[in-house]
Coordinates of N, CA and C in Angstrom, one line a residue:
Chain A
K1 N 17.4 7.3 10.0 CA 16.3 6.7 10.7 C 16.0 5.4 10.0
A2 N 15.9 4.3 10.7 CA 15.7 3.0 10.2 C 14.3 2.9 9.6
G3 N 14.1 2.2 8.5 CA 12.8 2.0 7.9 C 12.1 0.9 8.6
V4 N 11.0 0.4 8.0 CA 10.2 -0.7 8.5 C 10.9 -2.0 8.2
T5 N 11.1 -2.8 9.2 CA 11.8 -4.0 9.0 C 10.9 -5.2 9.2
Q6 N 11.0 -6.1 8.2 CA 10.1 -7.3 8.2 C 11.0 -8.5 8.1
T7 N 10.6 -9.5 8.9 CA 11.3 -10.8 8.9 C 10.3 -11.9 9.0
P8 N 10.6 -13.1 8.4 CA 11.7 -13.3 7.5 C 11.4 -12.7 6.1
R9 N 12.3 -12.6 5.2 CA 12.1 -12.0 3.9 C 11.5 -13.1 3.0
Y10 N 11.9 -14.3 3.1 CA 11.4 -15.4 2.3 C 11.1 -16.6 3.1
L11 N 10.1 -17.3 2.8 CA 9.8 -18.5 3.5 C 8.9 -19.4 2.6
I12 N 9.2 -20.7 2.8 CA 8.4 -21.8 2.1 C 7.8 -22.7 3.1
K13 N 6.5 -22.9 3.0 CA 5.7 -23.7 3.9 C 4.9 -24.7 3.0
T14 N 4.3 -25.7 3.7 CA 3.5 -26.6 3.0 C 2.0 -26.4 3.5
R15 N 1.1 -26.9 2.7 CA -0.3 -26.7 3.1 C -0.6 -27.3 4.5
G16 N -1.4 -26.6 5.2 CA -1.8 -27.0 6.6 C -0.9 -26.5 7.7
Q17 N 0.3 -26.0 7.3 CA 1.2 -25.4 8.3 C 0.7 -24.1 8.7
Q18 N 1.4 -23.5 9.7 CA 1.1 -22.1 10.0 C 2.4 -21.3 9.9
V19 N 2.2 -20.0 9.9 CA 3.4 -19.1 9.7 C 3.2 -17.8 10.5
T20 N 4.3 -17.3 11.0 CA 4.3 -16.0 11.8 C 5.3 -15.1 11.1
L21 N 4.8 -13.9 10.8 CA 5.6 -12.9 10.2 C 5.7 -11.7 11.2
S22 N 6.9 -11.1 11.2 CA 7.2 -10.0 12.1 C 7.5 -8.7 11.4
C23 N 7.1 -7.6 12.1 CA 7.3 -6.3 11.6 C 7.7 -5.3 12.7
S24 N 8.8 -4.6 12.4 CA 9.2 -3.5 13.3 C 9.0 -2.2 12.6
P25 N 8.1 -1.3 13.1 CA 7.8 -0.1 12.4 C 8.9 0.9 12.6
I26 N 8.8 2.0 11.9 CA 9.7 3.2 12.0 C 9.6 3.7 13.4
S27 N 10.7 4.1 14.0 CA 10.7 4.6 15.4 C 9.7 5.8 15.5
G28 N 8.8 5.7 16.4 CA 7.8 6.8 16.6 C 6.5 6.6 15.9
H29 N 6.5 5.6 15.0 CA 5.2 5.2 14.3 C 4.5 4.2 15.2
R30 N 3.2 4.5 15.5 CA 2.5 3.7 16.4 C 1.4 2.9 15.7
S31 N 1.1 3.2 14.4 CA 0.2 2.5 13.6 C 0.9 1.5 12.7
V32 N 0.4 0.3 12.7 CA 1.0 -0.8 11.8 C -0.1 -1.4 11.1
S33 N 0.0 -1.4 9.7 CA -1.0 -2.1 8.9 C -0.3 -3.2 8.2
W34 N -1.1 -4.2 7.8 CA -0.6 -5.4 7.0 C -1.4 -5.4 5.7
Y35 N -0.7 -5.7 4.6 CA -1.4 -5.9 3.3 C -0.8 -7.2 2.7
Q36 N -1.7 -7.8 1.9 CA -1.3 -8.9 1.1 C -1.2 -8.5 -0.4
Q37 N -0.2 -8.8 -1.1 CA 0.0 -8.5 -2.5 C 0.1 -9.7 -3.3
T38 N -0.8 -9.9 -4.3 CA -0.7 -11.1 -5.2 C -0.9 -10.5 -6.6
P39 N -0.4 -11.2 -7.6 CA -0.5 -10.7 -9.0 C -2.0 -10.6 -9.4
G40 N -2.8 -11.5 -8.9 CA -4.2 -11.5 -9.3 C -5.1 -10.5 -8.6
Q41 N -4.9 -10.3 -7.3 CA -5.7 -9.4 -6.5 C -5.1 -8.1 -6.2
G42 N -3.8 -7.9 -6.5 CA -3.1 -6.7 -6.1 C -2.9 -6.6 -4.6
L43 N -2.9 -5.3 -4.1 CA -2.7 -5.0 -2.7 C -4.0 -5.0 -2.0
Q44 N -4.1 -5.9 -1.0 CA -5.4 -5.9 -0.2 C -5.1 -5.7 1.3
F45 N -5.9 -5.0 1.9 CA -5.7 -4.7 3.3 C -6.1 -5.9 4.2
L46 N -5.2 -6.2 5.1 CA -5.5 -7.3 6.1 C -6.0 -6.8 7.4
F47 N -5.2 -6.0 8.1 CA -5.7 -5.3 9.3 C -4.7 -4.2 9.7
E48 N -5.2 -3.4 10.7 CA -4.4 -2.3 11.2 C -4.4 -2.3 12.7
Y49 N -3.3 -2.0 13.3 CA -3.1 -2.0 14.8 C -2.6 -0.7 15.2
F50 N -3.1 -0.3 16.3 CA -2.7 0.9 17.0 C -2.8 0.7 18.5
S51 N -1.8 1.1 19.2 CA -1.8 0.9 20.7 C -2.3 -0.5 21.1
E52 N -1.7 -1.5 20.4 CA -1.9 -2.9 20.7 C -3.4 -3.4 20.4
T53 N -4.1 -2.5 19.7 CA -5.5 -2.9 19.4 C -5.7 -3.0 17.9
Q54 N -6.4 -4.0 17.5 CA -6.8 -4.1 16.1 C -8.0 -3.2 15.9
R55 N -7.8 -2.2 15.0 CA -8.8 -1.2 14.8 C -9.6 -1.4 13.5
N56 N -9.1 -2.2 12.6 CA -9.9 -2.5 11.4 C -9.3 -3.8 10.8
K57 N -10.2 -4.5 10.1 CA -9.8 -5.8 9.5 C -10.4 -5.8 8.1
G58 N -9.6 -6.4 7.2 CA -10.1 -6.5 5.9 C -10.9 -7.8 5.7
N59 N -11.2 -8.1 4.5 CA -12.1 -9.2 4.2 C -11.3 -10.5 4.0
F60 N -10.7 -11.0 5.0 CA -9.9 -12.2 5.0 C -10.5 -13.2 6.1
P61 N -10.3 -14.5 5.8 CA -10.8 -15.4 6.8 C -10.1 -15.3 8.2
G62 N -10.7 -16.0 9.1 CA -10.2 -15.9 10.5 C -8.8 -16.6 10.7
R63 N -8.4 -17.3 9.6 CA -7.0 -17.9 9.7 C -5.9 -16.9 9.7
F64 N -6.3 -15.7 9.3 CA -5.4 -14.6 9.3 C -5.6 -13.8 10.6
S65 N -4.5 -13.6 11.4 CA -4.7 -12.9 12.7 C -3.4 -12.1 12.9
G66 N -3.4 -11.2 13.8 CA -2.3 -10.4 14.1 C -2.3 -9.9 15.6
R67 N -1.2 -9.3 15.9 CA -1.2 -8.6 17.2 C -0.1 -7.5 17.2
Q68 N -0.2 -6.6 18.1 CA 0.8 -5.6 18.3 C 1.3 -5.5 19.7
F69 N 2.5 -5.3 19.9 CA 3.1 -5.3 21.2 C 3.3 -3.8 21.7
S70 N 3.6 -3.7 23.0 CA 3.7 -2.4 23.6 C 4.8 -1.5 22.9
N71 N 5.7 -2.1 22.3 CA 6.8 -1.3 21.6 C 6.4 -1.0 20.1
S72 N 5.2 -1.3 19.8 CA 4.6 -1.1 18.4 C 5.0 -2.2 17.4
R73 N 5.9 -3.0 17.7 CA 6.2 -4.1 16.8 C 4.9 -5.0 16.7
S74 N 4.8 -5.6 15.5 CA 3.6 -6.4 15.2 C 4.0 -7.7 14.6
E75 N 3.1 -8.6 14.8 CA 3.2 -9.9 14.1 C 1.9 -10.3 13.5
M76 N 2.0 -11.0 12.4 CA 0.8 -11.6 11.8 C 1.0 -13.1 11.7
N77 N -0.1 -13.8 11.8 CA -0.1 -15.3 11.8 C -1.1 -15.8 10.8
V78 N -0.7 -16.8 10.0 CA -1.7 -17.4 9.1 C -1.6 -18.9 9.5
S79 N -2.8 -19.4 9.9 CA -2.9 -20.8 10.2 C -3.4 -21.6 9.1
T80 N -3.2 -22.9 9.2 CA -3.8 -23.9 8.2 C -3.6 -23.3 6.7
L81 N -2.3 -23.2 6.4 CA -2.0 -22.5 5.1 C -2.6 -23.2 3.9
E82 N -3.0 -22.4 3.0 CA -3.6 -22.9 1.7 C -2.7 -22.4 0.6
L83 N -2.8 -23.1 -0.6 CA -1.9 -22.7 -1.7 C -2.2 -21.2 -2.1
G84 N -3.4 -20.8 -2.0 CA -3.8 -19.4 -2.3 C -3.2 -18.3 -1.4
D85 N -2.6 -18.8 -0.3 CA -2.0 -17.8 0.6 C -0.6 -17.4 0.2
S86 N -0.1 -18.0 -0.9 CA 1.2 -17.6 -1.4 C 1.1 -16.2 -1.9
A87 N 1.9 -15.3 -1.3 CA 1.8 -13.9 -1.6 C 3.0 -13.2 -1.0
L88 N 3.1 -11.9 -1.3 CA 4.0 -11.0 -0.6 C 3.2 -10.3 0.5
Y89 N 3.6 -10.4 1.7 CA 2.9 -9.8 2.8 C 3.7 -8.6 3.3
L90 N 3.0 -7.5 3.2 CA 3.7 -6.2 3.4 C 3.2 -5.6 4.7
C91 N 4.1 -5.1 5.5 CA 3.8 -4.3 6.7 C 4.1 -2.9 6.4
A92 N 3.2 -2.0 6.9 CA 3.4 -0.6 6.7 C 3.2 0.1 8.0
S93 N 4.0 1.1 8.3 CA 3.8 1.9 9.5 C 3.4 3.3 9.2
S94 N 2.8 4.0 10.1 CA 2.3 5.4 9.9 C 2.3 6.1 11.2
L95 N 2.4 7.4 11.0 CA 2.3 8.3 12.2 C 0.8 8.4 12.5
R96 N 0.5 8.7 13.7 CA -0.9 9.0 14.1 C -0.9 10.4 14.5
L97 N -1.8 11.2 13.9 CA -1.8 12.7 14.1 C -2.5 12.9 15.4
A98 N -2.2 14.1 16.0 CA -3.0 14.6 17.2 C -4.4 14.7 16.8
G99 N -5.3 14.3 17.6 CA -6.7 14.3 17.2 C -7.2 13.0 16.8
G100 N -6.3 12.0 16.7 CA -6.7 10.6 16.4 C -6.7 10.2 15.0
L101 N -6.5 11.0 14.1 CA -6.6 10.6 12.7 C -5.2 10.2 12.2
N102 N -5.2 9.1 11.4 CA -4.0 8.7 10.8 C -3.8 9.5 9.5
T103 N -2.6 9.7 9.1 CA -2.3 10.4 7.8 C -2.7 9.6 6.6
G104 N -2.7 8.3 6.7 CA -2.9 7.5 5.5 C -1.6 7.4 4.7
E105 N -0.5 8.1 5.1 CA 0.7 8.0 4.4 C 1.5 6.8 5.0
L106 N 1.6 5.7 4.2 CA 2.1 4.5 4.7 C 3.6 4.3 4.3
F107 N 4.4 3.8 5.1 CA 5.8 3.5 4.8 C 5.9 2.0 4.9
F108 N 6.2 1.4 3.8 CA 6.2 -0.1 3.7 C 7.5 -0.7 3.9
G109 N 7.5 -1.9 4.5 CA 8.7 -2.7 4.6 C 9.0 -3.4 3.3
E110 N 10.0 -4.2 3.2 CA 10.4 -4.9 2.0 C 9.5 -6.1 1.8
G111 N 8.8 -6.5 2.8 CA 7.8 -7.6 2.7 C 8.4 -9.0 3.0
S112 N 7.5 -9.9 3.3 CA 7.8 -11.3 3.5 C 7.1 -12.1 2.4
R113 N 7.9 -12.7 1.6 CA 7.4 -13.5 0.5 C 7.1 -14.9 0.9
L114 N 5.9 -15.3 1.0 CA 5.5 -16.6 1.4 C 5.1 -17.5 0.2
T115 N 5.7 -18.7 0.2 CA 5.3 -19.6 -0.9 C 4.8 -20.9 -0.1
V116 N 3.6 -21.3 -0.5 CA 2.9 -22.4 0.1 C 2.9 -23.5 -1.0
L117 N 3.5 -24.7 -0.6 CA 3.6 -25.8 -1.6 C 2.6 -26.9 -1.2
Chain B
Q1 N -19.0 -2.5 -2.9 CA -17.6 -2.8 -3.0 C -16.9 -1.5 -3.5
K2 N -16.0 -1.0 -2.6 CA -15.3 0.2 -3.0 C -14.2 -0.1 -4.0
E3 N -14.1 0.6 -5.1 CA -13.1 0.3 -6.1 C -12.3 1.5 -6.5
V4 N -11.1 1.1 -6.9 CA -10.1 2.1 -7.5 C -9.7 1.5 -8.8
E5 N -9.9 2.3 -9.9 CA -9.6 1.8 -11.2 C -8.4 2.5 -11.8
Q6 N -7.6 1.7 -12.4 CA -6.4 2.3 -13.2 C -6.2 1.5 -14.4
N7 N -5.7 2.2 -15.4 CA -5.4 1.5 -16.7 C -4.1 0.7 -16.4
S8 N -4.0 -0.5 -16.7 CA -2.9 -1.4 -16.3 C -1.6 -1.1 -17.2
G9 N -1.8 -0.4 -18.3 CA -0.7 -0.1 -19.2 C -0.2 -1.4 -19.9
P10 N 1.0 -1.4 -20.4 CA 2.0 -0.4 -20.0 C 1.9 0.9 -20.8
L11 N 2.2 2.0 -20.1 CA 2.2 3.3 -20.7 C 3.7 3.6 -21.0
S12 N 3.9 3.7 -22.3 CA 5.3 3.9 -22.8 C 5.5 5.4 -23.2
V13 N 6.5 6.0 -22.7 CA 6.8 7.4 -23.0 C 8.3 7.6 -23.3
P14 N 8.6 8.5 -24.2 CA 10.1 8.7 -24.4 C 10.6 9.6 -23.3
E15 N 11.9 9.4 -23.0 CA 12.6 10.2 -22.0 C 12.4 11.7 -22.3
G16 N 12.1 12.4 -21.2 CA 11.9 13.9 -21.3 C 10.5 14.3 -21.5
A17 N 9.6 13.3 -21.8 CA 8.2 13.6 -22.0 C 7.4 13.7 -20.7
I18 N 6.2 14.1 -20.8 CA 5.3 14.1 -19.7 C 4.5 12.8 -19.6
A19 N 4.5 12.1 -18.5 CA 3.7 10.9 -18.3 C 2.5 11.2 -17.5
S20 N 1.4 10.8 -18.0 CA 0.1 11.1 -17.4 C -0.6 9.8 -16.9
L21 N -0.8 9.7 -15.6 CA -1.4 8.5 -15.1 C -2.7 8.8 -14.4
N22 N -3.7 8.0 -14.7 CA -5.1 8.4 -14.2 C -5.7 7.3 -13.3
C23 N -6.6 7.7 -12.5 CA -7.2 6.8 -11.5 C -8.6 7.4 -11.2
T24 N -9.6 6.5 -11.2 CA -10.9 6.8 -10.7 C -11.3 6.0 -9.5
Y25 N -12.2 6.5 -8.7 CA -12.6 5.8 -7.5 C -14.1 5.8 -7.3
S26 N -14.6 4.9 -6.6 CA -16.1 4.7 -6.5 C -16.7 5.4 -5.3
D27 N -15.9 5.5 -4.2 CA -16.5 6.0 -3.0 C -16.5 7.5 -2.8
R28 N -17.6 8.2 -2.9 CA -17.7 9.6 -2.9 C -17.2 10.2 -1.6
V29 N -17.2 9.5 -0.5 CA -16.8 10.1 0.8 C -15.3 10.0 1.0
S30 N -14.6 9.4 0.1 CA -13.1 9.4 0.3 C -12.5 10.8 0.4
Q31 N -11.6 11.0 1.3 CA -11.0 12.3 1.5 C -9.5 12.4 1.2
S32 N -8.9 11.2 1.2 CA -7.4 11.2 1.1 C -7.0 10.3 0.0
F33 N -6.0 10.8 -0.8 CA -5.6 10.1 -2.0 C -4.1 10.0 -2.1
F34 N -3.6 8.9 -2.6 CA -2.2 8.7 -2.6 C -1.7 8.1 -3.9
W35 N -0.4 8.4 -4.3 CA 0.2 7.7 -5.3 C 1.5 7.0 -4.8
Y36 N 1.6 5.8 -5.0 CA 2.8 5.0 -4.6 C 3.5 4.5 -5.9
R37 N 4.8 4.4 -5.8 CA 5.6 3.9 -6.9 C 6.1 2.5 -6.4
Q38 N 6.1 1.5 -7.3 CA 6.6 0.2 -6.9 C 7.5 -0.3 -8.0
Y39 N 8.8 -0.4 -7.7 CA 9.7 -1.0 -8.7 C 9.6 -2.5 -8.6
S40 N 9.9 -3.1 -9.7 CA 9.8 -4.6 -9.8 C 10.6 -5.2 -8.7
G41 N 10.0 -6.1 -7.9 CA 10.6 -6.8 -6.8 C 10.8 -6.0 -5.5
K42 N 10.3 -4.8 -5.5 CA 10.4 -3.9 -4.4 C 9.0 -3.6 -3.7
S43 N 9.1 -3.0 -2.6 CA 7.8 -2.6 -2.0 C 7.3 -1.2 -2.4
P44 N 6.1 -0.9 -2.2 CA 5.6 0.4 -2.6 C 6.2 1.5 -1.8
E45 N 6.4 2.7 -2.5 CA 7.0 3.8 -1.9 C 6.1 5.0 -2.2
L46 N 5.7 5.7 -1.1 CA 4.8 6.9 -1.2 C 5.5 8.0 -2.0
I47 N 4.9 8.5 -3.0 CA 5.5 9.7 -3.7 C 4.6 10.9 -3.6
M48 N 3.3 10.8 -3.5 CA 2.5 12.0 -3.4 C 1.2 11.6 -2.6
S49 N 0.8 12.6 -1.8 CA -0.5 12.5 -1.2 C -1.3 13.8 -1.5
I50 N -2.6 13.7 -1.7 CA -3.4 14.9 -2.0 C -4.8 14.8 -1.3
Y51 N -5.2 15.9 -0.7 CA -6.4 15.8 0.1 C -7.5 16.8 -0.4
S52 N -7.1 17.8 -1.1 CA -8.0 18.9 -1.6 C -8.1 18.9 -3.1
N53 N -9.2 19.3 -3.6 CA -9.3 19.5 -5.0 C -8.3 20.4 -5.6
G54 N -7.8 20.1 -6.8 CA -6.8 21.0 -7.4 C -5.5 20.2 -7.7
D55 N -4.5 21.0 -7.8 CA -3.1 20.4 -8.1 C -2.2 20.6 -6.9
K56 N -1.3 19.6 -6.8 CA -0.3 19.6 -5.8 C 1.0 19.2 -6.5
E57 N 2.0 20.1 -6.4 CA 3.3 19.8 -7.1 C 4.4 19.5 -6.1
D58 N 5.2 18.6 -6.5 CA 6.4 18.2 -5.7 C 7.5 17.8 -6.7
G59 N 8.4 18.7 -7.0 CA 9.5 18.4 -8.0 C 8.9 18.2 -9.3
R60 N 9.2 17.0 -9.9 CA 8.7 16.7 -11.2 C 7.3 16.1 -11.2
F61 N 6.8 15.9 -10.0 CA 5.5 15.2 -9.9 C 4.4 16.3 -9.6
T62 N 3.2 16.1 -10.2 CA 2.0 16.9 -9.9 C 0.9 15.9 -9.8
A63 N 0.2 16.0 -8.6 CA -1.0 15.2 -8.4 C -2.2 16.2 -8.6
Q64 N -3.2 15.7 -9.2 CA -4.4 16.4 -9.5 C -5.6 15.7 -8.9
L65 N -6.5 16.4 -8.2 CA -7.7 15.7 -7.6 C -8.9 16.5 -8.1
N66 N -9.9 15.7 -8.5 CA -11.3 16.3 -8.8 C -12.3 15.4 -8.1
K67 N -12.7 15.8 -6.9 CA -13.7 15.0 -6.1 C -15.0 14.9 -6.8
A68 N -15.5 15.9 -7.5 CA -16.8 15.8 -8.2 C -16.8 14.8 -9.2
S69 N -15.7 14.6 -9.9 CA -15.6 13.6 -11.0 C -15.0 12.3 -10.4
Q70 N -14.6 12.3 -9.2 CA -14.0 11.1 -8.5 C -12.8 10.6 -9.3
Y71 N -11.9 11.6 -9.5 CA -10.7 11.4 -10.4 C -9.5 11.9 -9.8
V72 N -8.4 11.1 -9.9 CA -7.1 11.5 -9.4 C -6.1 11.2 -10.5
S73 N -5.2 12.1 -10.7 CA -4.1 11.9 -11.7 C -2.8 12.2 -11.2
L74 N -1.8 11.7 -11.9 CA -0.4 12.0 -11.5 C 0.3 12.3 -12.8
L75 N 1.0 13.5 -12.9 CA 1.8 13.9 -14.0 C 3.2 13.8 -13.6
I76 N 4.0 13.2 -14.5 CA 5.5 13.2 -14.2 C 6.1 13.9 -15.4
R77 N 6.7 15.1 -15.1 CA 7.4 15.9 -16.1 C 8.8 15.4 -16.3
D78 N 9.3 15.7 -17.5 CA 10.7 15.3 -17.8 C 11.0 13.8 -17.4
S79 N 10.2 12.9 -17.8 CA 10.3 11.5 -17.5 C 11.7 11.0 -17.7
Q80 N 12.2 10.2 -16.8 CA 13.5 9.6 -16.8 C 13.3 8.0 -16.8
P81 N 14.3 7.3 -17.4 CA 14.2 5.9 -17.4 C 14.1 5.3 -16.0
S82 N 14.6 6.0 -15.0 CA 14.5 5.6 -13.6 C 13.1 5.7 -13.1
D83 N 12.2 6.4 -13.8 CA 10.8 6.5 -13.4 C 10.0 5.2 -13.8
S84 N 10.6 4.4 -14.6 CA 10.0 3.2 -15.0 C 9.6 2.3 -13.8
A85 N 8.4 2.1 -13.6 CA 7.9 1.4 -12.4 C 6.4 1.2 -12.6
T86 N 5.8 0.5 -11.6 CA 4.3 0.5 -11.5 C 3.8 1.6 -10.5
Y87 N 2.9 2.3 -10.9 CA 2.3 3.4 -10.1 C 1.0 3.0 -9.6
L88 N 0.9 3.0 -8.3 CA -0.4 2.5 -7.6 C -1.1 3.8 -7.1
C89 N -2.4 3.8 -7.4 CA -3.3 4.9 -6.9 C -3.9 4.2 -5.7
A90 N -4.1 5.0 -4.6 CA -4.7 4.5 -3.4 C -5.6 5.5 -2.8
V91 N -6.7 5.0 -2.3 CA -7.7 5.9 -1.7 C -8.0 5.4 -0.2
D92 N -7.9 6.4 0.7 CA -8.2 6.0 2.1 C -9.7 5.8 2.3
E93 N -10.0 4.7 2.9 CA -11.4 4.3 3.0 C -12.1 5.2 4.1
G94 N -11.3 5.9 4.9 CA -11.8 6.8 5.9 C -11.9 6.1 7.2
G95 N -12.2 6.9 8.2 CA -12.4 6.4 9.6 C -11.1 6.5 10.4
G96 N -10.0 6.9 9.7 CA -8.8 7.0 10.5 C -8.0 5.7 10.7
Y97 N -8.3 4.7 9.9 CA -7.7 3.4 10.2 C -6.6 3.0 9.2
N98 N -6.1 4.0 8.4 CA -5.1 3.6 7.4 C -5.5 2.5 6.5
K99 N -6.8 2.3 6.2 CA -7.2 1.3 5.3 C -7.3 1.9 3.9
L100 N -6.3 1.5 3.1 CA -6.2 2.1 1.8 C -6.7 1.0 0.8
I101 N -7.5 1.5 -0.2 CA -7.9 0.7 -1.3 C -7.0 1.0 -2.4
F102 N -6.3 0.0 -2.9 CA -5.3 0.3 -4.0 C -5.9 -0.1 -5.3
G103 N -5.5 0.6 -6.4 CA -5.8 0.2 -7.7 C -4.8 -0.9 -8.1
A104 N -5.0 -1.5 -9.3 CA -4.1 -2.5 -9.7 C -2.8 -2.0 -10.2
G105 N -2.7 -0.7 -10.4 CA -1.4 -0.1 -10.8 C -1.3 0.0 -12.3
T106 N -0.6 1.1 -12.7 CA -0.2 1.3 -14.1 C 1.3 1.2 -14.3
R107 N 1.6 0.3 -15.2 CA 3.1 0.1 -15.5 C 3.5 1.2 -16.4
L108 N 4.5 1.9 -16.0 CA 5.1 3.0 -16.8 C 6.5 2.6 -17.3
A109 N 6.7 2.7 -18.6 CA 8.0 2.4 -19.2 C 8.5 3.7 -19.9
V110 N 9.6 4.2 -19.4 CA 10.3 5.4 -20.0 C 11.5 4.9 -20.8
H111 N 11.4 5.1 -22.2 CA 12.5 4.6 -23.0 C 13.4 5.8 -23.4
P112 N 14.7 5.5 -23.5 CA 15.7 6.6 -23.8 C 15.5 7.0 -25.3

């Protein structure tokens, strides 16, 4: 069974540009979450999608956005990049249990490492 | 502000010893707790989940939960050099949205 696939793995952008990151979840997983990991702040929740709907959002500015497609694949976008956006962006997929609750057991992709110059 | 606290380490243990990793959390309503392992340069990998007070064992790993004390721990028996990694404690914020609050992680070093 294929794991969570994220593309691109590495990218370098300059301030003011925008970036789009892509995530394909594990087959059968309908919940996709995005996290940002930096040495200073650790792992921080960005947002979670299920059935093409954003169900929860972390404490990040509106420059950070995302979407989910009908096949559960997800993208996140960061506009007007700042130096502080340099980070590892991790996508995680999860099963959604009957009854509507997620397990909280996340399966992470290898991440997209963004460097903003 | 919901918080998850871990000792950053490094925690250094000899091969074959028991490694004990600890975590406290601030939100009393949290119901789901997780331990993730992250090797340097890699993404986090789920190793244990625990939802009820008490112990849960899986191979060499035992997770312990005490909701009254808001305390979660992970014991690694017969530690191996391959266990050397950063261990992240995570608490589900609740609501069914897979929003996990992660601690900063404890770096474990197992030396031969």
